[in-house]
């Protein structure tokens, strides 16, 4: 592991990268919160006034009025305000939600249910992603390399007997795959199912779609206006996404490595068969 020295103190690059990564997320969360929260509050207040006006004038409702109200609902939804809620609903731009949003930006998941509505927020989001996406790739690569190092260490410890080396290697990879699946794809949906009220199938679907960075946005944690979430709920979900992405990347890397080795082995076998001497038939 690489180190460098500052004032006679030996510092690990891994620690610096880890601290820098999360500091960048905290910085993004703070800026997004400062830029977007007041605009969201204004939109929420405006929508509530329009809804009250609509209900007051319901007896004389006509086509254009209904069409206008539908457009107001669509506009509120696009700005992250749930039309079914009220003005007391938790903000989508509190620090925890902003941290979650910052994580979806740098990981390029982009659920699509929330986006900056102010010019300042949009401009900052562009530059934040411009530097954040490469930082995220570097962080995931480093974290994946660390996981891969632990995996190889397990393989070396398991390969004590030469006669069972291949078997132990397969068992080690299987254990790593199973352990990661339980930690990132089996256990989290249980929590999401309990907190969000989803079925386990829906929660598992959300977990896989998220960690594969597809991010349709049809299921997003912490967005139900009728539920009261703990303040750090979405922040913890953001941390799960980051670490889960590293595991998923390593899993795909191991899988691609297995396929590449199989292809090379097949090519090598074909070349050996091609250059092997052919038996001549005697007449």
Coordinates of C-alpha atoms in Angstrom, one line a residue:
X1 CA 0.0 0.0 0.0
X2 CA 1.4 3.4 -1.0
X3 CA 2.4 5.9 1.7
X4 CA 3.8 9.4 1.8
X5 CA 5.4 11.4 4.6
X6 CA 4.2 14.8 6.0
X7 CA 6.3 16.4 8.8
X8 CA 7.7 13.0 9.7
X9 CA 4.3 11.4 9.8
X10 CA 3.6 8.5 7.5
X11 CA 0.2 8.8 5.8
X12 CA -1.6 6.2 3.6
X13 CA -2.9 7.3 0.3
X14 CA -5.9 5.1 0.9
X15 CA -6.9 7.1 4.0
X16 CA -6.4 10.4 2.0
X17 CA -8.5 9.2 -0.9
X18 CA -11.2 8.0 1.5
X19 CA -11.3 11.2 3.4
X20 CA -11.1 13.3 0.2
X21 CA -14.0 11.3 -1.4
X22 CA -16.4 11.8 1.5
X23 CA -15.3 15.4 2.1
X24 CA -16.2 16.0 -1.6
X25 CA -19.7 14.4 -0.9
X26 CA -20.2 16.5 2.2
X27 CA -19.2 19.6 0.3
X28 CA -21.6 18.9 -2.5
X29 CA -24.4 18.2 0.0
X30 CA -23.8 21.5 1.8
X31 CA -23.8 23.5 -1.5
X32 CA -26.8 21.7 -3.0
X33 CA -28.7 22.3 0.3
X34 CA -27.8 26.0 0.3
X35 CA -28.7 26.5 -3.3
X36 CA -31.9 24.4 -3.6
X37 CA -33.7 24.3 -0.3
X38 CA -35.2 27.8 -0.3
X39 CA -36.3 27.4 -3.9
X40 CA -38.0 24.1 -3.0
X41 CA -39.7 25.8 0.0
X42 CA -41.0 28.5 -2.3
X43 CA -42.3 26.0 -4.8
X44 CA -44.0 24.0 -2.1
X45 CA -45.7 27.1 -0.6
X46 CA -46.8 28.2 -4.1
X47 CA -48.3 24.8 -4.8
X48 CA -50.2 24.7 -1.6
X49 CA -51.7 28.1 -2.3
X50 CA -52.7 26.9 -5.8
X51 CA -54.2 23.8 -4.3
X52 CA -56.3 25.8 -1.8
X53 CA -57.5 28.1 -4.6
X54 CA -58.4 25.1 -6.7
X55 CA -60.4 23.5 -3.9
X56 CA -62.1 26.8 -3.1
X57 CA -63.2 27.2 -6.7
X58 CA -64.1 23.6 -7.3
X59 CA -67.8 24.3 -7.7
X60 CA -67.2 26.5 -10.8
X61 CA -64.4 24.3 -12.3
X62 CA -64.0 24.5 -16.0
X63 CA -61.7 22.9 -18.6
X64 CA -59.0 25.5 -18.7
X65 CA -58.8 25.8 -14.9
X66 CA -58.4 22.0 -14.6
X67 CA -55.7 22.0 -17.3
X68 CA -53.8 24.8 -15.6
X69 CA -53.9 22.9 -12.3
X70 CA -52.6 19.8 -14.0
X71 CA -49.7 21.8 -15.3
X72 CA -49.0 23.1 -11.8
X73 CA -48.9 19.5 -10.5
X74 CA -46.5 18.5 -13.2
X75 CA -44.3 21.5 -12.5
X76 CA -44.3 20.8 -8.8
X77 CA -43.4 17.1 -9.4
X78 CA -40.5 18.0 -11.7
X79 CA -39.1 20.3 -8.9
X80 CA -39.2 17.5 -6.4
X81 CA -42.4 18.5 -4.6
X82 CA -44.8 15.6 -4.0
X83 CA -48.3 16.8 -5.0
X84 CA -50.0 14.4 -2.5
X85 CA -48.1 15.9 0.5
X86 CA -48.4 19.2 2.3
X87 CA -46.2 22.0 3.4
X88 CA -45.0 20.1 6.5
X89 CA -43.4 17.3 4.5
X90 CA -39.6 16.8 5.0
X91 CA -37.5 18.7 2.5
X92 CA -35.9 17.0 -0.4
X93 CA -32.9 19.3 0.1
X94 CA -32.1 18.8 3.8
X95 CA -28.4 17.7 4.4
X96 CA -29.2 14.0 4.4
X97 CA -31.1 14.1 1.1
X98 CA -28.6 16.5 -0.4
X99 CA -25.8 14.0 0.5
X100 CA -27.8 11.2 -1.1
X101 CA -28.3 13.4 -4.2
X102 CA -24.6 14.2 -4.4
X103 CA -23.8 10.4 -4.3
X104 CA -26.2 9.8 -7.2
X105 CA -24.5 12.5 -9.2
X106 CA -20.9 11.3 -8.8
X107 CA -21.9 7.6 -9.3
X108 CA -23.9 8.6 -12.4
X109 CA -27.0 6.7 -11.2
X110 CA -29.3 9.7 -11.6
X111 CA -32.7 8.4 -10.5
X112 CA -34.4 11.3 -12.2
X113 CA -36.9 12.0 -9.4
X114 CA -35.0 15.1 -8.2
X115 CA -32.8 17.7 -9.9
X116 CA -31.6 21.2 -9.2
X117 CA -34.2 23.9 -10.1
X118 CA -32.2 27.0 -9.6
X119 CA -29.6 28.3 -12.1
X120 CA -26.9 28.3 -9.4
X121 CA -27.8 24.7 -8.5
X122 CA -27.7 23.6 -12.2
X123 CA -24.3 25.3 -12.9
X124 CA -22.8 23.9 -9.7
X125 CA -24.1 20.4 -10.5
X126 CA -22.3 20.5 -13.9
X127 CA -18.9 21.4 -12.4
X128 CA -19.5 19.1 -9.4
X129 CA -20.1 16.1 -11.7
X130 CA -17.2 17.2 -13.9
X131 CA -14.8 16.7 -11.0
X132 CA -16.8 14.2 -9.0
X133 CA -17.3 11.5 -11.6
X134 CA -13.5 11.0 -12.1
X135 CA -13.0 11.1 -8.4
X136 CA -15.7 8.5 -7.9
X137 CA -14.1 6.2 -10.6
X138 CA -10.7 6.6 -8.9
X139 CA -12.2 5.8 -5.5
X140 CA -14.1 2.8 -6.7
X141 CA -11.0 1.5 -8.5
X142 CA -9.0 1.8 -5.4
X143 CA -11.6 0.3 -3.2
X144 CA -12.2 -2.5 -5.6
X145 CA -8.4 -3.1 -5.7
X146 CA -8.3 -3.3 -2.0
X147 CA -11.2 -5.9 -2.0
X148 CA -9.4 -7.8 -4.7
X149 CA -6.2 -7.8 -2.6
X150 CA -8.2 -9.3 0.3
X151 CA -9.7 -11.8 -2.0
X152 CA -6.3 -12.9 -3.3
X153 CA -5.0 -13.1 0.3
X154 CA -7.9 -15.4 1.1
X155 CA -7.0 -17.5 -1.9
X156 CA -3.3 -17.8 -0.8
X157 CA -4.3 -18.8 2.7
X158 CA -6.7 -21.4 1.3
X159 CA -4.2 -22.9 -1.1
X160 CA -2.2 -24.9 1.5
X161 CA -2.6 -28.1 -0.4
X162 CA -1.4 -28.2 -4.0
X163 CA -3.7 -31.1 -4.7
X164 CA -6.8 -29.0 -3.8
X165 CA -5.6 -25.6 -5.0
X166 CA -8.1 -25.2 -7.8
X167 CA -11.0 -26.4 -5.5
X168 CA -10.0 -24.0 -2.7
X169 CA -9.8 -21.1 -5.2
X170 CA -13.3 -21.8 -6.4
X171 CA -14.6 -22.1 -2.9
X172 CA -12.9 -18.8 -1.9
X173 CA -14.4 -16.9 -4.9
X174 CA -17.8 -18.5 -4.1
X175 CA -17.6 -17.4 -0.5
X176 CA -16.7 -13.9 -1.5
X177 CA -19.6 -13.8 -4.0
X178 CA -22.1 -15.2 -1.5
X179 CA -20.9 -12.9 1.3
X180 CA -21.2 -9.8 -0.9
X181 CA -24.5 -10.9 -2.2
X182 CA -25.9 -11.2 1.3
X183 CA -24.4 -7.9 2.5
X184 CA -25.4 -5.8 -0.5
X185 CA -28.3 -7.5 -2.3
X186 CA -30.1 -9.7 0.2
X187 CA -30.0 -7.9 3.6
X188 CA -30.5 -4.2 2.5
X189 CA -33.9 -5.1 0.8
X190 CA -35.1 -6.4 4.1
X191 CA -34.5 -2.9 5.6
X192 CA -36.0 -1.1 2.6
X193 CA -39.0 -3.4 2.7
X194 CA -39.5 -2.6 6.4
X195 CA -38.9 1.1 6.2
X196 CA -40.6 1.9 2.8
X197 CA -43.4 -0.6 3.0
X198 CA -42.4 -2.2 -0.3
X199 CA -42.5 -6.0 -0.9
X200 CA -39.2 -7.8 -0.7
X201 CA -39.3 -8.3 -4.5
X202 CA -39.6 -4.5 -5.1
X203 CA -36.8 -3.8 -2.6
X204 CA -34.5 -6.3 -4.2
X205 CA -35.4 -4.8 -7.6
X206 CA -34.5 -1.3 -6.3
X207 CA -31.2 -2.6 -4.8
X208 CA -30.1 -4.3 -8.1
X209 CA -31.2 -1.5 -10.4
X210 CA -29.3 1.0 -8.1
X211 CA -26.0 -1.0 -7.8
X212 CA -26.0 -1.6 -11.5
X213 CA -26.3 2.2 -12.0
X214 CA -29.3 1.8 -14.2
X215 CA -31.4 3.9 -11.8
X216 CA -34.9 4.1 -13.4
X217 CA -36.2 6.2 -10.6
X218 CA -39.5 4.3 -10.2
X219 CA -38.4 3.3 -6.7
X220 CA -36.3 5.7 -4.6
X221 CA -35.7 5.5 -0.8
X222 CA -36.9 8.2 1.5
X223 CA -39.5 9.9 -0.7
X224 CA -42.8 8.8 0.8
X225 CA -44.4 12.0 2.3
X226 CA -46.5 9.9 4.7
X227 CA -43.5 8.3 6.4
X228 CA -41.1 9.8 9.0
X229 CA -37.5 8.8 8.3
X230 CA -34.6 9.1 10.6
X231 CA -32.3 12.1 9.6
X232 CA -29.4 9.9 8.4
X233 CA -31.5 7.3 6.5
X234 CA -30.7 8.6 3.0
X235 CA -27.1 9.3 4.0
X236 CA -26.7 5.6 5.0
X237 CA -28.3 4.6 1.8
X238 CA -25.7 6.7 0.0
X239 CA -22.8 5.0 1.8
X240 CA -24.4 1.6 0.9
X241 CA -24.5 2.6 -2.8
X242 CA -20.8 3.6 -2.8
X243 CA -19.5 0.5 -1.2
X244 CA -21.9 -1.7 -3.1
X245 CA -20.8 -0.3 -6.4
X246 CA -17.2 -1.2 -5.5
X247 CA -18.3 -4.8 -4.8
X248 CA -20.3 -4.9 -7.9
X249 CA -17.4 -3.6 -10.0
X250 CA -15.1 -6.1 -8.5
X251 CA -17.6 -8.9 -9.2
X252 CA -17.9 -7.9 -12.8
X253 CA -14.1 -7.6 -13.0
X254 CA -13.7 -11.1 -11.6
X255 CA -16.3 -12.4 -14.0
X256 CA -14.7 -10.8 -17.0
X257 CA -11.4 -12.2 -16.0
X258 CA -12.8 -15.7 -15.9
X259 CA -14.2 -15.2 -19.4
X260 CA -11.0 -13.8 -20.7
X261 CA -8.9 -16.7 -19.3
X262 CA -11.4 -19.2 -20.8
X263 CA -11.1 -17.5 -24.2
X264 CA -7.2 -17.4 -24.0
X265 CA -7.2 -21.1 -23.0
X266 CA -9.4 -22.0 -25.9
X267 CA -7.2 -20.1 -28.3
X268 CA -4.1 -21.7 -26.9
X269 CA -5.6 -25.1 -27.3
X270 CA -6.5 -24.4 -30.9
X271 CA -3.0 -23.2 -31.6
X272 CA -1.5 -26.3 -30.1
X273 CA -3.8 -28.5 -32.2
X274 CA -2.8 -26.5 -35.3
X275 CA 0.9 -26.9 -34.8
X276 CA 0.8 -30.5 -33.6
X277 CA 2.2 -33.1 -36.2
X278 CA -0.4 -34.8 -38.1
X279 CA -0.3 -38.6 -38.6
X280 CA 0.2 -39.7 -42.2
X281 CA -1.9 -42.6 -43.4
X282 CA 0.0 -45.5 -44.8
X283 CA -1.1 -46.9 -48.1

